[in-house]
mmCIF file of C-alpha atoms in Angstrom:
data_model
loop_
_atom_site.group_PDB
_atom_site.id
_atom_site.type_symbol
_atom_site.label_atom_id
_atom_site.label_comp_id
_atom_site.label_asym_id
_atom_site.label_seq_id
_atom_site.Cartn_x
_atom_site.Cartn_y
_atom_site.Cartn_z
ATOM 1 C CA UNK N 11 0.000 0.000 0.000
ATOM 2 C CA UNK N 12 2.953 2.363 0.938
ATOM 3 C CA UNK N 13 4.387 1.580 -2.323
ATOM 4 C CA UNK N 14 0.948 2.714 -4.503
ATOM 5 C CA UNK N 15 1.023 5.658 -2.448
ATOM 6 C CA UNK N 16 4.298 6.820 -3.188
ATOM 7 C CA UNK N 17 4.111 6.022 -6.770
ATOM 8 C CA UNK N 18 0.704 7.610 -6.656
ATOM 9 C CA UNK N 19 2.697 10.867 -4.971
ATOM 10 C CA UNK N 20 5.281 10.539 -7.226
ATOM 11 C CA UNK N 21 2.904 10.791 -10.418
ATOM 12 C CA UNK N 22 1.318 14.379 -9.117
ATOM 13 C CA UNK N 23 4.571 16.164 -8.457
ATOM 14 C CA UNK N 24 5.982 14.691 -11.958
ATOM 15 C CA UNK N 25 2.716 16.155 -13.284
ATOM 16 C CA UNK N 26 2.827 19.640 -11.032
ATOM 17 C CA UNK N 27 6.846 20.014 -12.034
ATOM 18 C CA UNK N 28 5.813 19.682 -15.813
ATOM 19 C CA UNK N 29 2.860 21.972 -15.686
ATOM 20 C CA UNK N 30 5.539 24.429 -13.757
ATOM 21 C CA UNK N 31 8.367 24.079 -16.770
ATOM 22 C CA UNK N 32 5.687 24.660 -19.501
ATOM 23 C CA UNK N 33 4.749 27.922 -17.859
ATOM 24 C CA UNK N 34 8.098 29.393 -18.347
ATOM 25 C CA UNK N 35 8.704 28.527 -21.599
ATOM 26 C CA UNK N 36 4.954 31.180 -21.783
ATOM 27 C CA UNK N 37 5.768 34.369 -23.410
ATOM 28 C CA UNK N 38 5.562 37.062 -20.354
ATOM 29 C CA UNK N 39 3.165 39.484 -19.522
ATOM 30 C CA UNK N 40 3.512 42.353 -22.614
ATOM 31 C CA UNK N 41 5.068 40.297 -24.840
ATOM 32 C CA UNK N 42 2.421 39.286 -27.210
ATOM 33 C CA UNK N 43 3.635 38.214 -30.674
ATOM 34 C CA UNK N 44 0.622 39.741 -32.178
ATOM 35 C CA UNK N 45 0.837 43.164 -33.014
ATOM 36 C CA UNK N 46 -1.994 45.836 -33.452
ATOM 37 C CA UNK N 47 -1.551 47.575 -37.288
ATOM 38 C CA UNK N 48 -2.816 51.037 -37.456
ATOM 39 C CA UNK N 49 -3.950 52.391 -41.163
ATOM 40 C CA UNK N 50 -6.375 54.589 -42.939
ATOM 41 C CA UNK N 51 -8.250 52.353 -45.497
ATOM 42 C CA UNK N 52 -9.257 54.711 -47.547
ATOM 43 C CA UNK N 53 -6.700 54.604 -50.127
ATOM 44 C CA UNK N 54 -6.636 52.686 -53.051
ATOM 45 C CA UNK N 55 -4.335 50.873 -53.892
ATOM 46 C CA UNK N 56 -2.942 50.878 -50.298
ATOM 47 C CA UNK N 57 -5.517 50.183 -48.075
ATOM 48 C CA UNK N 58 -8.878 49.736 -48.979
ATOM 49 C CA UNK N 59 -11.893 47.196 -48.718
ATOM 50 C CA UNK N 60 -13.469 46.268 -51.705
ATOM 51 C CA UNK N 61 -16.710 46.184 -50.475
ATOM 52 C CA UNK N 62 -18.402 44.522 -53.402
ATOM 53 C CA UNK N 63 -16.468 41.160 -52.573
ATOM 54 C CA UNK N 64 -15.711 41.458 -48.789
ATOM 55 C CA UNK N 65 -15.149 43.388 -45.877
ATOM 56 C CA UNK N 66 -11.371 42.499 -45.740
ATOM 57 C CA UNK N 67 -9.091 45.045 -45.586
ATOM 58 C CA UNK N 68 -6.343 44.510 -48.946
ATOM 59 C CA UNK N 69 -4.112 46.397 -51.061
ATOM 60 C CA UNK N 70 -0.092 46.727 -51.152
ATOM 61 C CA UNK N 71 0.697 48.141 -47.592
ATOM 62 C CA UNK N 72 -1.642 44.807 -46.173
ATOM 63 C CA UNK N 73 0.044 42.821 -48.108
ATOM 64 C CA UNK N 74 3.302 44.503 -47.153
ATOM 65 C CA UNK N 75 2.263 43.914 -43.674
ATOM 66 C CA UNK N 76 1.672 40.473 -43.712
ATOM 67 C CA UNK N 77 4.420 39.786 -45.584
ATOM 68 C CA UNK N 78 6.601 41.694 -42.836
ATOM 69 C CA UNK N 79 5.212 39.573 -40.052
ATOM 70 C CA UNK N 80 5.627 36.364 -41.349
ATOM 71 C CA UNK N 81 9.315 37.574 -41.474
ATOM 72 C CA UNK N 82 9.502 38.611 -37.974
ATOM 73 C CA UNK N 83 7.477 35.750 -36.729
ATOM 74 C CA UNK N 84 4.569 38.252 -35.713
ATOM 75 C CA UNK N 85 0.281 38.138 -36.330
ATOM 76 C CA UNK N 86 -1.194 41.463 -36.962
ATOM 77 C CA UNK N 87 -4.970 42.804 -36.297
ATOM 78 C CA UNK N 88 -5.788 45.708 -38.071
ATOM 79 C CA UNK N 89 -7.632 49.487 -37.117
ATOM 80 C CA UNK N 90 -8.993 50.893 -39.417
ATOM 81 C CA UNK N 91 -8.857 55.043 -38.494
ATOM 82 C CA UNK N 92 -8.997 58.547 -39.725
ATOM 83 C CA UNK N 93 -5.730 59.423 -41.593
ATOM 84 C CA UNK N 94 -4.690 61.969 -39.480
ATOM 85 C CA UNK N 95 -5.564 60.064 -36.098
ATOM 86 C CA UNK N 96 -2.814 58.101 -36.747
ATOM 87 C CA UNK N 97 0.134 59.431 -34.848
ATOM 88 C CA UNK N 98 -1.536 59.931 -31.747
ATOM 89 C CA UNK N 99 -3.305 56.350 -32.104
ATOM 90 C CA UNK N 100 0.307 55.270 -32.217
ATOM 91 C CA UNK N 101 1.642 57.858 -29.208
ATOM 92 C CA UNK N 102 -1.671 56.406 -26.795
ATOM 93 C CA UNK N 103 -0.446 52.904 -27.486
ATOM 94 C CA UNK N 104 -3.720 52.207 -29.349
ATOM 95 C CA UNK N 105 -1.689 50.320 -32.240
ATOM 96 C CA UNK N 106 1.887 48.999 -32.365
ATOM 97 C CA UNK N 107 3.013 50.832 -35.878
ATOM 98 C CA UNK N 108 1.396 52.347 -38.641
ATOM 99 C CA UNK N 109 1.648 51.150 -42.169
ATOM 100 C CA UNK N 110 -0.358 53.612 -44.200
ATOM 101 C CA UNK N 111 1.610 55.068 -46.777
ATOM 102 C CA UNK N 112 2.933 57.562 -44.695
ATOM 103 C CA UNK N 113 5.484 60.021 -45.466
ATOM 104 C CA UNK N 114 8.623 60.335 -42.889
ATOM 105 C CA UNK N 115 8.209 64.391 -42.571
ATOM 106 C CA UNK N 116 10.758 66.326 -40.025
ATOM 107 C CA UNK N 117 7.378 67.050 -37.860
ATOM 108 C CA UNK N 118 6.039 64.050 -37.832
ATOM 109 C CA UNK N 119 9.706 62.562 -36.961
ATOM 110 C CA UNK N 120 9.482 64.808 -33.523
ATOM 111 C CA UNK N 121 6.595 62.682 -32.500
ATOM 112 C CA UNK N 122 7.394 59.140 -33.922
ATOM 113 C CA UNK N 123 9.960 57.100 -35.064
ATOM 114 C CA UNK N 124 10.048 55.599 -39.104
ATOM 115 C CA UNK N 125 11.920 52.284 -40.492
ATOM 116 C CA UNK N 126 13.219 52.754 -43.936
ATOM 117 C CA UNK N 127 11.278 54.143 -46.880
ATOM 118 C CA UNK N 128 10.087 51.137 -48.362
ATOM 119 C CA UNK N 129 7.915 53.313 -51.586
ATOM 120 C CA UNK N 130 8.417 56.121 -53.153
ATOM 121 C CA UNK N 131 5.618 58.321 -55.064
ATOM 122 C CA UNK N 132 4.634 61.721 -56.553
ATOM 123 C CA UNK N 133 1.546 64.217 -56.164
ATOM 124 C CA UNK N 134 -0.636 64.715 -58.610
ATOM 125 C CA UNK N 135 -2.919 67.676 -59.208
ATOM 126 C CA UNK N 136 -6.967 66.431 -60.027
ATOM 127 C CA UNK N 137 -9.423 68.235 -61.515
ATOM 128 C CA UNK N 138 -11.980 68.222 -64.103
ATOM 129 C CA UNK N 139 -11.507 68.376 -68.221
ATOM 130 C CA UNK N 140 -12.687 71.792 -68.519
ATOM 131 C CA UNK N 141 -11.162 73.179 -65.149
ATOM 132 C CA UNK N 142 -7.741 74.623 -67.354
ATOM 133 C CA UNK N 143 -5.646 73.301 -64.550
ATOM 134 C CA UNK N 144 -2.241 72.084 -66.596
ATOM 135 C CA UNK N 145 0.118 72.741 -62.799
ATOM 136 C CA UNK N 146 1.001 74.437 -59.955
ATOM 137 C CA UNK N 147 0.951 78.072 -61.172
ATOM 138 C CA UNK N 148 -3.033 76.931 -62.283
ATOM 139 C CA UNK N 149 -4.356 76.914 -58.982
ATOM 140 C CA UNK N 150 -3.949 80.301 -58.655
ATOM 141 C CA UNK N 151 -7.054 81.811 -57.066
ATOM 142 C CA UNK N 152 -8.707 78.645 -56.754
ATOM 143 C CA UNK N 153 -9.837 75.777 -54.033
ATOM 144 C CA UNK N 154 -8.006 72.873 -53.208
ATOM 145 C CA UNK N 155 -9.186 69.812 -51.545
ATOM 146 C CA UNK N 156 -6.832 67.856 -49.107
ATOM 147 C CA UNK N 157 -6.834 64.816 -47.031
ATOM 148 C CA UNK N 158 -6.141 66.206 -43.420
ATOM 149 C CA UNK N 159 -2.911 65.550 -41.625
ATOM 150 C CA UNK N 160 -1.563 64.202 -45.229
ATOM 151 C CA UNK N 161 1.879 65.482 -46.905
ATOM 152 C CA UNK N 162 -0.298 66.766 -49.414
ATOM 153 C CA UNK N 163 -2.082 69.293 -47.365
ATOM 154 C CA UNK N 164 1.445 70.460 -45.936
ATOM 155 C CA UNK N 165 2.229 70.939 -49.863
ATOM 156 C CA UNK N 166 -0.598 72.781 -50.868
ATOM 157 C CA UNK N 167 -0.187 75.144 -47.345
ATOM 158 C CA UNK N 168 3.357 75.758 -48.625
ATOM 159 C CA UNK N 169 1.685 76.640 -52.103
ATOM 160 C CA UNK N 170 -0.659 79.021 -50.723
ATOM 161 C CA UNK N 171 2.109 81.320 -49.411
ATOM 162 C CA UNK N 172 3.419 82.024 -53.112
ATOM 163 C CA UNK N 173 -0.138 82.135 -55.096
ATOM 164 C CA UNK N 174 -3.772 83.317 -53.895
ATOM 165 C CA UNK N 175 -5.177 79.293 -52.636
ATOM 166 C CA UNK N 176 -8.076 77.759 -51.004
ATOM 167 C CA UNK N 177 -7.091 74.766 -48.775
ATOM 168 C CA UNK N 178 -9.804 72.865 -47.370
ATOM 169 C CA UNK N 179 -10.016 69.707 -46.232
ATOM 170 C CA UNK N 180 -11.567 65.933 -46.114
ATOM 171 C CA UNK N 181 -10.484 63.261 -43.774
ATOM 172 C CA UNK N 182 -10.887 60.550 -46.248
ATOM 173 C CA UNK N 183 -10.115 60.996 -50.186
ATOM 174 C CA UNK N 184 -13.739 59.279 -51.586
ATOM 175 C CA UNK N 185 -15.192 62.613 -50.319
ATOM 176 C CA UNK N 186 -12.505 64.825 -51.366
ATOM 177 C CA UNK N 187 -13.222 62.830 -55.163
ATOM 178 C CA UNK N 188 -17.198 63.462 -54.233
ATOM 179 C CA UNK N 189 -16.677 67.058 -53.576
ATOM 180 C CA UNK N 190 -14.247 67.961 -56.664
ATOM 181 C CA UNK N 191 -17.134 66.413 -58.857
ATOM 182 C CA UNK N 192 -19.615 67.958 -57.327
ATOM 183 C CA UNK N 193 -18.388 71.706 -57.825
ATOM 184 C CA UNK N 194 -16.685 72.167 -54.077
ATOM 185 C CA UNK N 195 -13.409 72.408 -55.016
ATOM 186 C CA UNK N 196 -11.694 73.357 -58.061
ATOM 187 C CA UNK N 197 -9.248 70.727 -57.913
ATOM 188 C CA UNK N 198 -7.555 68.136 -55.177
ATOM 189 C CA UNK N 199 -4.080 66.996 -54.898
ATOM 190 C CA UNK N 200 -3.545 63.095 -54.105
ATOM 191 C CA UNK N 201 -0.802 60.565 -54.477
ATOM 192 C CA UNK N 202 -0.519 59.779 -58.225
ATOM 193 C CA UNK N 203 -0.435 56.283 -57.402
ATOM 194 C CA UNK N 204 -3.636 56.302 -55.623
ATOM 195 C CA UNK N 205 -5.375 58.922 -58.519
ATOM 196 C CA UNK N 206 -4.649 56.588 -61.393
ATOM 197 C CA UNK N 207 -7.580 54.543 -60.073
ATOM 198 C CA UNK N 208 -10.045 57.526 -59.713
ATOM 199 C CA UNK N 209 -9.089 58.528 -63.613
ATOM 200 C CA UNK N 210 -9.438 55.080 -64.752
ATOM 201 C CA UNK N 211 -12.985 55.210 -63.592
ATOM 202 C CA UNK N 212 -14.076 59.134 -64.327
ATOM 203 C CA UNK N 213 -13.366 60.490 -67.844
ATOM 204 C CA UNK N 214 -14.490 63.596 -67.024
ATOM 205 C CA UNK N 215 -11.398 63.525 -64.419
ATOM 206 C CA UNK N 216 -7.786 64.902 -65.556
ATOM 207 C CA UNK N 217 -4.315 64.116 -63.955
ATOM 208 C CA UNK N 218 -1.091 66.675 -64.028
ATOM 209 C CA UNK N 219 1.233 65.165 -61.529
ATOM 210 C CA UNK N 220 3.384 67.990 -59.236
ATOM 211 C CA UNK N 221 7.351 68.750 -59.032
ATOM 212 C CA UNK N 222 8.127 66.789 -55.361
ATOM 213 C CA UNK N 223 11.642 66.129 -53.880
ATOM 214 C CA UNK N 224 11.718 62.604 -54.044
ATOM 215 C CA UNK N 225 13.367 62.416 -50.232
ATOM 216 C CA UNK N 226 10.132 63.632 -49.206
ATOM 217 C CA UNK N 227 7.837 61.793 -51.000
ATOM 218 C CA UNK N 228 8.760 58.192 -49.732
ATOM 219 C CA UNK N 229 6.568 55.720 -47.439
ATOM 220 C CA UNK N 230 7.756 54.450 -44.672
ATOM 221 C CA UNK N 231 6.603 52.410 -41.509
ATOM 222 C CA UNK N 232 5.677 54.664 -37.912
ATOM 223 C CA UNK N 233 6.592 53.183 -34.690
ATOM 224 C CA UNK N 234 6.766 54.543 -31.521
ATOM 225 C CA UNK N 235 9.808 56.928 -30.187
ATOM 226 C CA UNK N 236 12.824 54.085 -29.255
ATOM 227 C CA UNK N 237 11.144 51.052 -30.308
ATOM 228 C CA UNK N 238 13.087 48.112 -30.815
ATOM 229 C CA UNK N 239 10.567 47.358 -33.407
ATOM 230 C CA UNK N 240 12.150 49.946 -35.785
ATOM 231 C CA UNK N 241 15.341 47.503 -36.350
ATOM 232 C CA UNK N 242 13.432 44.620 -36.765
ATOM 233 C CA UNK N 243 10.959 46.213 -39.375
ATOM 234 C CA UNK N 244 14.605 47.728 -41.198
ATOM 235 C CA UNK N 245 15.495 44.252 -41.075
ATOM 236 C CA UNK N 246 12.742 42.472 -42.940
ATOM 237 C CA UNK N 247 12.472 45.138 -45.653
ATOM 238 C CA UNK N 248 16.004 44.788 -46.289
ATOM 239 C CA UNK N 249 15.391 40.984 -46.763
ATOM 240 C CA UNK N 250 11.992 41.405 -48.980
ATOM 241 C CA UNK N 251 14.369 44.025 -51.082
ATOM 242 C CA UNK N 252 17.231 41.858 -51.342
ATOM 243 C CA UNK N 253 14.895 38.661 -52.445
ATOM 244 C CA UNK N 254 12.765 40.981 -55.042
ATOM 245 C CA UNK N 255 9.541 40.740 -53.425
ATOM 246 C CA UNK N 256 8.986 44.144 -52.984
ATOM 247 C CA UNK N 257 9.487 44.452 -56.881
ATOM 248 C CA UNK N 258 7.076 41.710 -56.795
ATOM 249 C CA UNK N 259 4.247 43.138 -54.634
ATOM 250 C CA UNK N 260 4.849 46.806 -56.529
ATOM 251 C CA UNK N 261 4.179 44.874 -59.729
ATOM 252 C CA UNK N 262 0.650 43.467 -58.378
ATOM 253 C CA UNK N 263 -0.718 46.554 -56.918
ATOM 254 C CA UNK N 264 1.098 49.141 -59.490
ATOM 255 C CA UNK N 265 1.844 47.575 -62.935
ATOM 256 C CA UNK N 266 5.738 47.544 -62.095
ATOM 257 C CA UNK N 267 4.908 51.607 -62.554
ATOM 258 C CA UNK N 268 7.557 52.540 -58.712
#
């Protein structure tokens, strides 16, 4: 009997001391390997739902995203959020980085930190057929629609200090499209990327894309001030550049057109 009991004894602690080493090998408290992906899907063909099919979020920075976890071994869940809600989404610790085509500016670089610039693009100047806009100098006593907190409303600001401009604008560009083609504005300025799809789909829609310095018109990922996250994010890019599949994934969503 005293033997059954001590086998029976030793049985529970070989069970306890197993349930004990299992516990440890438990990530700790905070370090989750999912991440939470801030964007503003709202911009085609970066982030968007295609809400004729689904109500999945896709487009090139999702993909990019996915692709960059599975390098770093993370999951991501997606918010979907005003543009320019963003950095202070990211600052409150509501999401873990921001992928959403956003440009590295000097002001936004005071609040947040950015991996490399893993796109590059160019404004473009939209407005109707008939409007006479050609460029810049165009604009010239006229309204211009914005997304707010966007690069593009710091460029037409800028613009407004050398010629007589309007800036208003939009937190999401389907209304700023809305209100150009309803009479609101004269014209809007959006990433070209983003307008070819808008043209493709209104005729009565013209294109004239803007001078830019191209060090200031890159995308790049937003993570908080110090995050170790930054070198990890630096180092997947690197390896998705290196292997071609950023060529790859610019091909899908852009025609090859970077």
């Amino acid at each position: 009997m005293k033997k059954l009991l001590s086998l029976v004894f030793v049985l529970i602690l070989s069970t306890t001391l197993a349930a004990c080493g299992s516990g440890e090998d438990k990530p700790a408290s905070g370090e989750s390997k999912k991440l939470i992906m801030g964007t503003s899907a709202d911009y085609k063909p970066f982030e968007y739902v295609d809400t004729a099919n689904s109500d999945e979020f896709i487009g090139y920075d999702i993909d990019l995203a996915n692709m960059l976890a599975d390098e770093m071994g993370y999951e991501i869940e997606i918010k979907d959020m005003e543009f320019s809600g963003l950095i202070s989404a990211l600052k409150t610790g509501q999401v873990d980085f921001v992928l959403s085509a956003m440009t590295p500016t000097p002001e936004r670089q005071k609040n947040v930190d950015f991996s490399d610039v893993y796109y590059t693009a160019k404004d473009m100047i939209i407005s109707t057929k008939n409007s006479g806009i050609q460029s810049e100098k165009d604009l010239d006593g006229k309204t211009v629609g914005v997304q707010l907190g966007s690069i593009q409303q710091d460029a037409a600001e800028e613009l407004s200090k050398s010629i007589k401009l309007k800036v208003d604008t939009r937190d999401r560009i389907p209304e700023l499209i809305q209100d150009l083609q309803n009479g609101r504005f004269d014209a809007i300025i959006i990433e070209n990327t983003v307008a070819n799809g808008y043209l493709d789909k209104n005729e009565e829609l013209q294109g004239n894309t803007m001078n830019v310095n191209e060090e200031e018109a890159g995308s790049a990922v937003a993570l908080p001030k110090d995050s170790q996250l930054t070198g990890e994010f630096n180092d997947a890019l690197k390896k998705l550049k290196d292997s071609g599949e950023l060529d790859k994934l610019a091909e899908k969503w852009f025609d090859g057109e970077q």
